[in-house]
Structures are given as C-alpha cells and as structure tokens.
Amino acid sequence: MTSVRRIATAALVTGAFVLTLTACGPKPDPVHKEQILSMGTLVNITLWGVNDKLAQKAFSAANEDFNYMQTAYNPWKPGPMGRTNQLLALDAWFSANPSILPLIKRAKTLYHSSDGLFDPAIGRLIGLWGFHSDTLPKGPPPKQAAIERLLAEHPTMDDVEIKGIRMRATNAAVQVDTGGFAKGYAVDRVVDHLRRLGVHNAIVDAGGDLRAIGSRGGAPWRIGIRDPGGKGILAEVDVKGDQSVFTSGVYERFYTYHGKRYHHIIDPRTGYPARGTTSATVIGTDGTVADAAATALLIAGPSQWHHIAESMGVKYAMLVASDGTVYMNPAMAKRIHFQHKPAKVVVSEPL
Amino acid sequence: MTRADVVVLVLALALLPLLYVKFWHHGAAGEQVRIRVDGKPWKVVSLAHDRRVTVPGALGDSVLEIKDGAVRFIASPCASKFCIHSGWLHDGGAFTACLPNRVSIEVIGARVRYDAINF
C-alpha cells in the first residue's frame, strides 16, 4: 500500500513538474500583420504589442504614406519626382517640390559618400536599358554606341545644385532615378509615422527590405536572408532596437536575351549591369543609407566593397560574389548564422 | 533513493525531450500556407496533404506545389521567375511572392521561425 501511495505521489509530482514546464511555454504573440501593395512591391507590416484599434490606425497611416510616396517618388510618371525630372532638363532654376527636396539632398550626400558608385542621376541610362518601368524589358540590350553617348555626357548628382528651395541641373542629361533608395527613404518615413502614433515594436518590410524597431516582447526580431542562389534561406540575423536590413540582388529584376542575363543594377562607370556580385546586404539604422549602400556595395564588388562601406559609414556588410564566395566584415560575421555553408567565406578587416 | 523517486526521475527525464521540441525548438515547420492575391487573402491551404494549387493572378495562373509539409511556386506567368527561384518554403513565417502576378504566399504555423525575409 505504501508503495502504491509512493507511486501515486511520484505521478502527482511529475504531473506538477510537467504542468510547470508547459506553463513556461510561449503564449500566442500579440502580433498584428498587414500586407499592402505599393511602390511596385509587397509591403508587409508587423506590429507587436498594440491593441486592435491602434493596429488599424497604424496600417491605415502606413497605407496612405506608401501610396502617396509611390506617386510622389516615381521618376517616370506624372507627379512631383516626374515633374522635377522635366524641370532638371531645362537648365534653369526652379522651386523644388517640398516632398522631393529632402530626397534629392540625401541622394547628393550618398553619391559623395559612395565615391559616385551610387548615382541616381543616371536615370537616362536606366531608361535606355528599359528598367524604368514596372514591366521588365525583353531585350535586346542597348547598343554600345548609345551607352557610350550617355556615359560621355557624364550626369552625376553633383550636377544638381540646390540653393534654399531652388534647384537646377547644370547638366541637361541628369534624370534622377529614385529606384536605388526611395524604398529605404519610404520605409524610414513610415517608421517615423508609426512611432508618432505610439507604435514602438514593428517591422516595416518593403519587398524584402526592412526596418525593425523595438522587439518582439523583449526577444529580438529574427530575419531570414534569402539565398541568392535559390536555396531557401542563406542566413539568419537577429535585430533589436532600431535596425534596417537591406539587400540588393541581381536576381530581383533582370531579363535574358540570347541566353545572356542582364540585370537592373547599372554600374555608372561602365553603363552596363554590375558584374562580380550576386547580392549585397547591409545592416544599419537608417533605411535610406542601407538601401543606397547595398546598391553601391554590389556595384563595388569583392575588390572595392570594403572601401566603399567604410566611406558610407556602414558597420555591417555582406557580399555574395558570383562564384558563391561570401565576403563580410568581422562584426557582420559575428551576427550572421548561416543555414547552409557557403562555398567560401572571407572575413575582411574591421570596418 | 526510493522506487518512487526513480519513477519521478525517469518520467521527468523521458518527458523533457518532448517538452523541448514542443515549446522551445525554434525551427518548427509551418502548418498552412496563406495565399494572397492583389494583397487580399485568397485562401489558406493545409500543408499536411500533397497537392497542387492553381492561383489566378493579375497576369494568369500561378501554380503552387505542396509536398512533405512545404510549398513552392512551380509555374508563374511572370518574366523573371523569381518566385519559382525562391524554392521550397517550410518554416513558419517564410514568405515569397510573384509581384507581377500579384500572388504572395506565407507559411503560417503555431510557431514562426522568421519575422521577415530579407531579399
């Protein structure tokens, strides 16, 4: 009898132990998610720890902001940026649209810090390649003579002069293509807006490029970085506080003509799609800088990325070269957890 | 140590792996796929049964394959085929889209491995 009582006691203790452990299991997260189609991409917004009312208010505000910016920053359609490009071609001072002025100022700064590798002034070159519209070009690629003609005119963001609210281009070939940084800029604006509404834990993810603020109930946000070679997730990284994760990849927009692939990231030095790198990932606070830096590092390639990252103030960078080699700085190497082993990893000097 | 103590220990130790897998294992697979068309929910499909799902998008039909608890695009009318290139998705939170066709898929489950996918 004593033995039965002991076993019963044992079962009770075990049961209590199990219940205690299960009680420690995570409860469903108070997460709100919304998806918006804007800026030519799918925008995913994740909020943590807000009530339904605030979530709906935040989603509605984000939707309005993105839709406004989609029109305002489109360089090729009627709207503030489209009009700015028309006026830049006239070689005369004009009053800049207040929504465009800060965008152009940022573009000029980023042009300088990237040693000219990030140059949104080459809009005509982007147009020549056919990557300026929502639909992908089918080819053929532009003729070399046409590319050389545009390169000879050498439009750069330095040709755009700003005095107060007045603006002009001293080179009629300047056409600003916002594709390399407008998404980052828009993500920053929406994050600012969410904060003003009282949202402090969120991810604003515009087609895979994102800024994450706060945390998921104290735990970091876990971000998967997709393998540019199509093998699922290459690596994962945890972010907490306020950080942007931006990747530029040659696989995002491209076309194939006579068996050769032509992607959308044009090297302003050659006029042709950048070579040598498949993707570049940058982690930083400011989404605009991270967006532009990811483009600049992809163009810089394995031999120059470190210098450009230093010049742009990037603290965490990773490049996947065309041969599969992964280049990154030591700080990035500490944060990145590979999900499958890359062909080769080269860790650089610190940034 | 009495026999009862041994029973407690054995039971507790036997249960620990199960509890770990159920409550702390991070990489739990997804259970369903949420399909959206034009940003709006279209259908939620279980990943428990192998099948193909045809999704009518803006340009035409995108075809999804569900197999062994994972999902992938196998056909799409877009030019870049980026969606197909994304390969199999199985972890909760995994996400990809065919932007030209306005079709997106997200693996959902009790546990989410990724809060967002960067690409």
Tab-separated table of C-alpha atoms in Angstrom:
chain	number	residue	atom	x	y	z
A	1	MET	CA	0.000	0.000	0.000
A	2	THR	CA	2.849	2.297	0.933
A	3	SER	CA	4.418	1.540	-2.421
A	4	VAL	CA	1.182	2.440	-4.286
A	5	ARG	CA	0.956	5.685	-2.348
A	6	ARG	CA	4.562	6.486	-3.202
A	7	ILE	CA	3.991	5.838	-6.908
A	8	ALA	CA	0.835	7.954	-6.832
A	9	THR	CA	2.826	10.729	-5.160
A	10	ALA	CA	5.520	10.313	-7.791
A	11	ALA	CA	2.963	10.615	-10.590
A	12	LEU	CA	1.489	13.733	-8.967
A	13	VAL	CA	4.906	15.346	-8.591
A	14	THR	CA	5.765	14.507	-12.188
A	15	GLY	CA	2.435	15.903	-13.342
A	16	ALA	CA	3.045	19.108	-11.436
A	17	PHE	CA	6.538	19.286	-12.937
A	18	VAL	CA	5.141	18.862	-16.444
A	19	LEU	CA	2.466	21.486	-15.856
A	20	THR	CA	5.065	23.896	-14.551
A	21	LEU	CA	7.202	23.369	-17.631
A	22	THR	CA	4.314	23.729	-20.042
A	23	ALA	CA	3.239	26.896	-18.287
A	24	CYS	CA	6.642	28.317	-19.254
A	25	GLY	CA	5.868	27.761	-22.930
A	26	PRO	CA	5.390	30.883	-25.029
A	27	LYS	CA	1.887	32.261	-25.272
A	28	PRO	CA	0.474	33.441	-28.589
A	29	ASP	CA	2.132	36.726	-29.565
A	30	PRO	CA	0.020	39.880	-29.724
A	31	VAL	CA	1.102	40.353	-33.331
A	32	HIS	CA	-0.802	42.269	-35.999
A	33	LYS	CA	0.162	41.840	-39.643
A	34	GLU	CA	-0.911	43.646	-42.781
A	35	GLN	CA	0.127	43.475	-46.412
A	36	ILE	CA	-0.025	46.428	-48.777
A	37	LEU	CA	0.694	46.517	-52.496
A	38	SER	CA	2.670	49.698	-53.042
A	39	MET	CA	5.864	51.124	-54.577
A	40	GLY	CA	5.840	48.264	-57.056
A	41	THR	CA	6.239	45.705	-54.328
A	42	LEU	CA	4.544	43.923	-51.449
A	43	VAL	CA	4.869	45.794	-48.198
A	44	ASN	CA	4.488	43.688	-45.049
A	45	ILE	CA	3.919	45.461	-41.763
A	46	THR	CA	4.226	43.606	-38.473
A	47	LEU	CA	3.278	45.226	-35.176
A	48	TRP	CA	3.811	43.788	-31.720
A	49	GLY	CA	2.059	44.650	-28.503
A	50	VAL	CA	-0.576	47.072	-29.755
A	51	ASN	CA	-4.350	46.812	-29.489
A	52	ASP	CA	-6.628	46.299	-32.495
A	53	LYS	CA	-7.603	49.965	-32.662
A	54	LEU	CA	-4.024	51.246	-32.795
A	55	ALA	CA	-3.069	48.497	-35.237
A	56	GLN	CA	-5.807	49.558	-37.675
A	57	LYS	CA	-4.820	53.203	-37.298
A	58	ALA	CA	-1.169	52.336	-37.949
A	59	PHE	CA	-1.972	50.173	-41.001
A	60	SER	CA	-4.175	52.871	-42.436
A	61	ALA	CA	-1.469	55.540	-41.913
A	62	ALA	CA	1.201	53.303	-43.474
A	63	ASN	CA	-1.051	52.545	-46.431
A	64	GLU	CA	-1.678	56.255	-47.072
A	65	ASP	CA	2.008	57.127	-46.702
A	66	PHE	CA	3.206	54.415	-49.052
A	67	ASN	CA	0.584	55.226	-51.645
A	68	TYR	CA	1.483	58.920	-51.535
A	69	MET	CA	5.216	58.201	-51.808
A	70	GLN	CA	4.645	55.712	-54.615
A	71	THR	CA	3.208	58.533	-56.726
A	72	ALA	CA	5.470	61.308	-55.425
A	73	TYR	CA	8.784	59.496	-55.917
A	74	ASN	CA	8.070	57.812	-59.242
A	75	PRO	CA	10.572	59.426	-61.612
A	76	TRP	CA	8.818	58.378	-64.801
A	77	LYS	CA	5.160	59.112	-64.160
A	78	PRO	CA	3.300	62.410	-63.642
A	79	GLY	CA	3.887	63.563	-60.077
A	80	PRO	CA	6.403	65.536	-58.002
A	81	MET	CA	9.515	63.495	-58.994
A	82	GLY	CA	8.431	63.146	-62.610
A	83	ARG	CA	7.924	66.922	-62.791
A	84	THR	CA	11.289	67.520	-61.108
A	85	ASN	CA	12.985	65.457	-63.815
A	86	GLN	CA	11.259	67.518	-66.511
A	87	LEU	CA	12.480	70.740	-64.876
A	88	LEU	CA	16.015	69.435	-64.321
A	89	ALA	CA	16.355	69.033	-68.083
A	90	LEU	CA	15.708	72.766	-68.679
A	91	ASP	CA	18.992	74.214	-67.305
A	92	ALA	CA	17.168	76.826	-65.205
A	93	TRP	CA	16.448	77.396	-61.529
A	94	PHE	CA	13.041	76.244	-60.300
A	95	SER	CA	11.271	75.940	-56.964
A	96	ALA	CA	11.693	72.378	-55.771
A	97	ASN	CA	8.706	70.387	-54.592
A	98	PRO	CA	8.915	70.186	-50.751
A	99	SER	CA	8.425	66.413	-50.820
A	100	ILE	CA	11.276	65.969	-53.315
A	101	LEU	CA	13.868	68.383	-51.938
A	102	PRO	CA	14.962	66.233	-48.948
A	103	LEU	CA	15.125	63.166	-51.202
A	104	ILE	CA	17.477	64.941	-53.641
A	105	LYS	CA	19.614	66.240	-50.766
A	106	ARG	CA	20.029	62.715	-49.431
A	107	ALA	CA	20.865	61.451	-52.926
A	108	LYS	CA	23.638	64.046	-53.267
A	109	THR	CA	25.147	63.077	-49.901
A	110	LEU	CA	25.001	59.375	-50.708
A	111	TYR	CA	26.519	59.972	-54.142
A	112	HIS	CA	29.544	61.575	-52.473
A	113	SER	CA	29.954	59.052	-49.686
A	114	SER	CA	29.807	56.164	-52.193
A	115	ASP	CA	32.562	57.666	-54.356
A	116	GLY	CA	29.981	58.043	-57.124
A	117	LEU	CA	29.022	54.359	-57.266
A	118	PHE	CA	25.528	55.215	-56.053
A	119	ASP	CA	24.452	57.744	-58.626
A	120	PRO	CA	20.715	58.223	-59.125
A	121	ALA	CA	21.452	60.886	-61.788
A	122	ILE	CA	21.912	58.151	-64.424
A	123	GLY	CA	18.170	57.835	-64.940
A	124	ARG	CA	18.516	58.078	-68.719
A	125	LEU	CA	20.897	55.114	-68.691
A	126	ILE	CA	18.400	53.095	-66.623
A	127	GLY	CA	15.734	54.095	-69.133
A	128	LEU	CA	17.959	53.054	-72.047
A	129	TRP	CA	18.215	49.579	-70.524
A	130	GLY	CA	14.434	49.539	-70.086
A	131	PHE	CA	14.461	49.098	-66.306
A	132	HIS	CA	12.473	52.264	-65.650
A	133	SER	CA	9.008	50.774	-65.984
A	134	ASP	CA	7.030	48.256	-63.951
A	135	THR	CA	7.199	45.698	-66.754
A	136	LEU	CA	10.532	44.068	-67.423
A	137	PRO	CA	12.238	44.695	-70.765
A	138	LYS	CA	12.590	41.765	-73.133
A	139	GLY	CA	15.759	42.933	-74.895
A	140	PRO	CA	17.785	43.296	-76.958
A	141	PRO	CA	20.222	45.191	-74.725
A	142	PRO	CA	21.041	48.740	-75.843
A	143	LYS	CA	23.732	49.289	-78.443
A	144	GLN	CA	27.190	50.078	-77.101
A	145	ALA	CA	27.286	53.375	-79.016
A	146	ALA	CA	24.095	54.544	-77.270
A	147	ILE	CA	25.533	53.622	-73.854
A	148	GLU	CA	28.792	55.421	-74.620
A	149	ARG	CA	26.915	58.525	-75.753
A	150	LEU	CA	25.122	58.747	-72.401
A	151	LEU	CA	28.296	57.996	-70.433
A	152	ALA	CA	30.097	60.792	-72.300
A	153	GLU	CA	27.542	63.286	-71.010
A	154	HIS	CA	28.525	62.127	-67.504
A	155	PRO	CA	25.438	63.114	-65.497
A	156	THR	CA	26.027	62.951	-61.719
A	157	MET	CA	24.252	64.156	-58.579
A	158	ASP	CA	26.961	66.836	-58.396
A	159	ASP	CA	25.281	68.456	-61.397
A	160	VAL	CA	22.187	69.127	-59.290
A	161	GLU	CA	22.547	72.431	-57.452
A	162	ILE	CA	20.369	73.440	-54.516
A	163	LYS	CA	20.004	76.924	-53.027
A	164	GLY	CA	17.364	77.050	-50.328
A	165	ILE	CA	14.283	75.730	-52.023
A	166	ARG	CA	15.609	76.425	-55.525
A	167	MET	CA	17.095	73.690	-57.644
A	168	ARG	CA	18.634	73.260	-61.076
A	169	ALA	CA	20.790	70.844	-63.034
A	170	THR	CA	23.899	72.130	-64.744
A	171	ASN	CA	23.874	69.069	-66.994
A	172	ALA	CA	20.777	68.510	-69.120
A	173	ALA	CA	21.493	64.761	-69.150
A	174	VAL	CA	20.583	64.480	-65.442
A	175	GLN	CA	17.447	62.448	-64.771
A	176	VAL	CA	17.087	61.246	-61.202
A	177	ASP	CA	16.074	57.606	-60.823
A	178	THR	CA	14.920	57.043	-57.259
A	179	GLY	CA	14.857	53.237	-57.612
A	180	GLY	CA	18.049	52.708	-55.597
A	181	PHE	CA	16.933	54.448	-52.419
A	182	ALA	CA	13.268	55.536	-52.494
A	183	LYS	CA	12.171	52.306	-50.822
A	184	GLY	CA	14.580	52.896	-47.943
A	185	TYR	CA	13.502	56.508	-47.650
A	186	ALA	CA	9.823	55.498	-47.671
A	187	VAL	CA	10.406	52.824	-45.006
A	188	ASP	CA	12.114	55.440	-42.798
A	189	ARG	CA	9.202	57.861	-43.184
A	190	VAL	CA	6.641	55.186	-42.312
A	191	VAL	CA	8.634	54.059	-39.264
A	192	ASP	CA	8.733	57.705	-38.079
A	193	HIS	CA	4.975	57.924	-38.547
A	194	LEU	CA	4.322	54.682	-36.660
A	195	ARG	CA	6.402	55.941	-33.750
A	196	ARG	CA	4.420	59.170	-33.634
A	197	LEU	CA	1.253	57.075	-33.415
A	198	GLY	CA	2.648	55.199	-30.416
A	199	VAL	CA	3.914	52.035	-32.135
A	200	HIS	CA	7.330	51.107	-30.793
A	201	ASN	CA	7.706	47.456	-31.811
A	202	ALA	CA	7.332	46.864	-35.529
A	203	ILE	CA	8.810	45.705	-38.806
A	204	VAL	CA	8.170	47.684	-41.983
A	205	ASP	CA	9.210	45.396	-44.805
A	206	ALA	CA	9.007	46.761	-48.350
A	207	GLY	CA	9.545	43.812	-50.649
A	208	GLY	CA	12.210	42.195	-48.508
A	209	ASP	CA	13.995	45.401	-47.484
A	210	LEU	CA	13.059	46.323	-43.958
A	211	ARG	CA	13.491	48.379	-40.829
A	212	ALA	CA	12.730	46.761	-37.482
A	213	ILE	CA	12.166	48.746	-34.313
A	214	GLY	CA	11.786	47.604	-30.728
A	215	SER	CA	11.457	43.891	-30.197
A	216	ARG	CA	9.037	41.021	-30.158
A	217	GLY	CA	8.110	41.098	-26.496
A	218	GLY	CA	11.715	41.570	-25.424
A	219	ALA	CA	13.087	38.998	-27.876
A	220	PRO	CA	14.892	40.174	-30.999
A	221	TRP	CA	13.194	40.109	-34.382
A	222	ARG	CA	14.563	37.194	-36.390
A	223	ILE	CA	15.258	37.985	-40.038
A	224	GLY	CA	15.991	35.342	-42.681
A	225	ILE	CA	18.262	36.394	-45.550
A	226	ARG	CA	17.321	34.577	-48.733
A	227	ASP	CA	19.992	32.691	-50.648
A	228	PRO	CA	20.628	34.491	-53.946
A	229	GLY	CA	21.233	31.062	-55.485
A	230	GLY	CA	17.647	29.988	-54.751
A	231	LYS	CA	18.497	27.558	-51.936
A	232	GLY	CA	15.981	28.909	-49.442
A	233	ILE	CA	17.425	30.869	-46.535
A	234	LEU	CA	21.168	31.572	-46.660
A	235	ALA	CA	21.486	33.008	-43.169
A	236	GLU	CA	19.560	34.458	-40.277
A	237	VAL	CA	20.238	37.509	-38.192
A	238	ASP	CA	18.607	38.886	-35.048
A	239	VAL	CA	17.805	42.581	-34.853
A	240	LYS	CA	16.592	44.587	-31.901
A	241	GLY	CA	16.171	48.266	-31.077
A	242	ASP	CA	16.245	50.018	-34.414
A	243	GLN	CA	17.930	48.473	-37.420
A	244	SER	CA	17.406	48.236	-41.151
A	245	VAL	CA	18.327	45.190	-43.214
A	246	PHE	CA	18.607	45.898	-46.937
A	247	THR	CA	19.763	43.610	-49.728
A	248	SER	CA	20.407	44.443	-53.366
A	249	GLY	CA	20.413	41.441	-55.658
A	250	VAL	CA	20.938	40.882	-59.356
A	251	TYR	CA	18.111	38.323	-59.300
A	252	GLU	CA	15.422	40.866	-58.418
A	253	ARG	CA	14.889	42.376	-61.877
A	254	PHE	CA	16.514	41.001	-64.998
A	255	TYR	CA	15.863	39.675	-68.459
A	256	THR	CA	17.537	37.056	-70.590
A	257	TYR	CA	18.393	37.754	-74.206
A	258	HIS	CA	20.021	35.127	-76.419
A	259	GLY	CA	20.933	33.160	-73.308
A	260	LYS	CA	22.630	36.069	-71.504
A	261	ARG	CA	21.205	37.663	-68.368
A	262	TYR	CA	21.013	41.418	-67.953
A	263	HIS	CA	20.050	42.729	-64.506
A	264	HIS	CA	18.845	46.126	-63.344
A	265	ILE	CA	21.767	47.411	-61.228
A	266	ILE	CA	23.723	49.550	-63.680
A	267	ASP	CA	27.331	50.461	-62.937
A	268	PRO	CA	27.586	54.220	-63.592
A	269	ARG	CA	31.261	53.780	-64.577
A	270	THR	CA	30.637	51.309	-67.400
A	271	GLY	CA	26.975	51.821	-68.284
A	272	TYR	CA	26.460	48.055	-68.074
A	273	PRO	CA	24.921	45.834	-65.350
A	274	ALA	CA	27.363	45.468	-62.440
A	275	ARG	CA	29.454	42.289	-62.533
A	276	GLY	CA	31.088	40.071	-59.951
A	277	THR	CA	28.474	40.175	-57.180
A	278	THR	CA	25.130	38.422	-56.810
A	279	SER	CA	23.873	40.222	-53.712
A	280	ALA	CA	24.944	42.758	-51.101
A	281	THR	CA	23.355	43.005	-47.651
A	282	VAL	CA	23.756	45.958	-45.323
A	283	ILE	CA	22.550	46.329	-41.743
A	284	GLY	CA	22.324	49.845	-40.341
A	285	THR	CA	19.920	52.137	-38.595
A	286	ASP	CA	18.897	54.425	-41.423
A	287	GLY	CA	16.939	52.651	-44.171
A	288	THR	CA	17.857	55.232	-46.816
A	289	VAL	CA	21.593	54.764	-46.223
A	290	ALA	CA	21.266	50.964	-46.018
A	291	ASP	CA	19.318	50.887	-49.296
A	292	ALA	CA	21.822	53.063	-51.173
A	293	ALA	CA	24.805	51.300	-49.584
A	294	ALA	CA	23.535	47.856	-50.619
A	295	THR	CA	23.370	49.101	-54.234
A	296	ALA	CA	26.801	50.774	-54.029
A	297	LEU	CA	28.464	47.690	-52.498
A	298	LEU	CA	27.000	45.431	-55.164
A	299	ILE	CA	28.465	47.715	-57.826
A	300	ALA	CA	31.782	47.964	-55.948
A	301	GLY	CA	32.154	44.183	-55.969
A	302	PRO	CA	34.548	41.944	-53.999
A	303	SER	CA	37.619	44.134	-54.601
A	304	GLN	CA	36.195	47.500	-53.571
A	305	TRP	CA	33.261	46.851	-51.230
A	306	HIS	CA	35.262	47.352	-48.036
A	307	HIS	CA	36.495	50.800	-49.034
A	308	ILE	CA	33.004	51.927	-50.112
A	309	ALA	CA	31.401	50.512	-46.948
A	310	GLU	CA	33.895	52.460	-44.823
A	311	SER	CA	33.279	55.597	-46.800
A	312	MET	CA	29.489	55.269	-46.362
A	313	GLY	CA	29.768	54.589	-42.634
A	314	VAL	CA	28.431	51.028	-42.938
A	315	LYS	CA	29.065	48.859	-39.864
A	316	TYR	CA	27.660	45.524	-41.048
A	317	ALA	CA	28.019	44.308	-44.644
A	318	MET	CA	27.930	41.011	-46.516
A	319	LEU	CA	28.532	40.332	-50.192
A	320	VAL	CA	27.794	37.141	-52.083
A	321	ALA	CA	30.108	37.039	-55.092
A	322	SER	CA	29.165	35.458	-58.407
A	323	ASP	CA	31.305	32.399	-57.573
A	324	GLY	CA	29.405	31.896	-54.277
A	325	THR	CA	32.155	33.292	-52.016
A	326	VAL	CA	30.739	35.282	-49.105
A	327	TYR	CA	32.629	38.422	-48.058
A	328	MET	CA	31.820	40.192	-44.810
A	329	ASN	CA	33.338	42.276	-42.054
A	330	PRO	CA	34.046	40.682	-38.626
A	331	ALA	CA	31.111	42.435	-36.914
A	332	MET	CA	28.722	41.015	-39.526
A	333	ALA	CA	30.349	37.574	-39.233
A	334	LYS	CA	29.540	37.586	-35.505
A	335	ARG	CA	25.856	38.287	-36.137
A	336	ILE	CA	25.169	36.079	-39.122
A	337	HIS	CA	24.123	32.454	-38.639
A	338	PHE	CA	24.388	30.523	-41.882
A	339	GLN	CA	21.651	27.997	-42.568
A	340	HIS	CA	23.780	26.225	-45.134
A	341	LYS	CA	27.506	26.524	-45.562
A	342	PRO	CA	28.629	28.895	-48.325
A	343	ALA	CA	31.293	27.755	-50.810
A	344	LYS	CA	33.861	30.017	-49.132
A	345	VAL	CA	33.751	32.752	-46.502
A	346	VAL	CA	36.205	35.644	-46.479
A	347	VAL	CA	36.150	37.830	-43.384
A	348	SER	CA	37.681	41.242	-44.048
A	349	GLU	CA	39.435	43.770	-41.837
A	350	PRO	CA	37.056	45.524	-39.412
A	351	LEU	CA	35.008	48.426	-40.771
B	1	MET	CA	16.548	6.708	-3.260
B	2	THR	CA	13.152	5.004	-3.210
B	3	ARG	CA	11.409	3.366	-6.146
B	4	ALA	CA	9.050	6.342	-6.323
B	5	ASP	CA	11.990	8.730	-6.668
B	6	VAL	CA	13.271	6.668	-9.564
B	7	VAL	CA	9.829	6.756	-11.228
B	8	VAL	CA	9.713	10.562	-10.876
B	9	LEU	CA	13.171	10.944	-12.348
B	10	VAL	CA	12.552	8.536	-15.213
B	11	LEU	CA	9.221	10.143	-16.113
B	12	ALA	CA	10.623	13.645	-15.906
B	13	LEU	CA	13.670	12.810	-18.000
B	14	ALA	CA	11.532	10.989	-20.571
B	15	LEU	CA	9.259	13.993	-20.903
B	16	LEU	CA	11.987	16.610	-21.221
B	17	PRO	CA	12.845	15.989	-24.903
B	18	LEU	CA	9.150	16.104	-25.805
B	19	LEU	CA	8.687	19.358	-23.910
B	20	TYR	CA	11.771	20.851	-25.537
B	21	VAL	CA	10.555	20.025	-29.019
B	22	LYS	CA	7.056	21.272	-28.278
B	23	PHE	CA	7.902	24.514	-26.522
B	24	TRP	CA	11.433	25.636	-27.257
B	25	HIS	CA	12.521	24.170	-30.569
B	26	HIS	CA	12.798	27.213	-32.779
B	27	GLY	CA	12.577	25.724	-36.222
B	28	ALA	CA	9.074	24.317	-36.089
B	29	ALA	CA	7.672	23.692	-39.515
B	30	GLY	CA	4.641	25.572	-40.757
B	31	GLU	CA	1.210	24.023	-40.897
B	32	GLN	CA	-0.622	26.037	-43.521
B	33	VAL	CA	0.091	28.406	-46.372
B	34	ARG	CA	-1.728	31.727	-46.592
B	35	ILE	CA	-2.218	32.723	-50.228
B	36	ARG	CA	-2.939	36.335	-51.117
B	37	VAL	CA	-3.913	37.802	-54.464
B	38	ASP	CA	-3.528	41.525	-55.015
B	39	GLY	CA	-2.694	41.895	-51.317
B	40	LYS	CA	-6.004	40.402	-50.198
B	41	PRO	CA	-6.453	36.974	-48.552
B	42	TRP	CA	-7.415	34.398	-51.208
B	43	LYS	CA	-7.145	31.041	-49.468
B	44	VAL	CA	-5.446	29.249	-46.577
B	45	VAL	CA	-4.364	25.725	-47.525
B	46	SER	CA	-3.059	22.977	-45.251
B	47	LEU	CA	0.479	21.731	-45.847
B	48	ALA	CA	-0.487	18.304	-44.490
B	49	HIS	CA	-1.583	16.900	-47.849
B	50	ASP	CA	0.481	16.870	-51.033
B	51	ARG	CA	-1.287	18.693	-53.834
B	52	ARG	CA	-1.067	21.436	-56.447
B	53	VAL	CA	-2.957	24.697	-56.128
B	54	THR	CA	-3.679	26.967	-59.081
B	55	VAL	CA	-3.935	30.617	-58.102
B	56	PRO	CA	-5.459	33.093	-60.574
B	57	GLY	CA	-3.348	36.276	-60.538
B	58	ALA	CA	-3.195	39.540	-62.461
B	59	LEU	CA	-1.302	38.060	-65.445
B	60	GLY	CA	-2.557	34.483	-65.322
B	61	ASP	CA	-2.274	31.367	-63.193
B	62	SER	CA	0.486	30.781	-60.658
B	63	VAL	CA	0.812	27.129	-59.676
B	64	LEU	CA	1.919	26.078	-56.193
B	65	GLU	CA	3.142	22.630	-55.237
B	66	ILE	CA	2.634	21.374	-51.686
B	67	LYS	CA	4.737	18.383	-50.697
B	68	ASP	CA	6.056	16.958	-47.426
B	69	GLY	CA	4.874	19.962	-45.444
B	70	ALA	CA	6.499	22.538	-47.726
B	71	VAL	CA	5.256	24.758	-50.533
B	72	ARG	CA	6.816	26.318	-53.640
B	73	PHE	CA	5.902	28.073	-56.867
B	74	ILE	CA	6.319	25.723	-59.814
B	75	ALA	CA	4.749	27.834	-62.565
B	76	SER	CA	4.040	31.511	-62.984
B	77	PRO	CA	3.338	33.815	-65.915
B	78	CYS	CA	5.962	36.387	-64.775
B	79	ALA	CA	9.142	37.075	-66.734
B	80	SER	CA	11.797	36.810	-64.017
B	81	LYS	CA	10.509	33.607	-62.331
B	82	PHE	CA	11.880	34.986	-59.066
B	83	CYS	CA	9.010	33.286	-57.234
B	84	ILE	CA	9.994	29.873	-58.626
B	85	HIS	CA	13.647	30.644	-57.914
B	86	SER	CA	12.766	31.095	-54.207
B	87	GLY	CA	12.394	27.329	-53.887
B	88	TRP	CA	10.694	25.411	-51.078
B	89	LEU	CA	9.259	27.242	-48.068
B	90	HIS	CA	8.613	25.216	-44.933
B	91	ASP	CA	9.340	27.305	-41.844
B	92	GLY	CA	6.618	29.373	-40.229
B	93	GLY	CA	6.959	32.975	-41.406
B	94	ALA	CA	8.659	32.025	-44.693
B	95	PHE	CA	7.352	34.245	-47.434
B	96	THR	CA	7.700	34.822	-51.154
B	97	ALA	CA	5.716	36.471	-53.895
B	98	CYS	CA	5.222	36.752	-57.605
B	99	LEU	CA	4.952	40.527	-57.795
B	100	PRO	CA	3.989	40.839	-61.475
B	101	ASN	CA	1.177	38.323	-60.940
B	102	ARG	CA	0.248	39.858	-57.546
B	103	VAL	CA	0.360	36.479	-55.784
B	104	SER	CA	2.081	36.036	-52.432
B	105	ILE	CA	2.417	33.041	-50.125
B	106	GLU	CA	3.309	32.892	-46.454
B	107	VAL	CA	3.785	29.769	-44.360
B	108	ILE	CA	1.853	30.017	-41.134
B	109	GLY	CA	2.017	27.780	-38.115
B	110	ALA	CA	1.934	27.682	-34.368
B	111	ARG	CA	5.479	28.929	-34.288
B	112	VAL	CA	7.191	31.423	-36.552
B	113	ARG	CA	10.850	30.945	-37.354
B	114	TYR	CA	11.317	34.234	-39.191
B	115	ASP	CA	9.618	37.544	-38.525
B	116	ALA	CA	10.611	38.730	-42.002
B	117	ILE	CA	12.560	37.508	-45.003
B	118	ASN	CA	15.164	39.815	-46.489
B	119	PHE	CA	15.959	39.523	-50.227
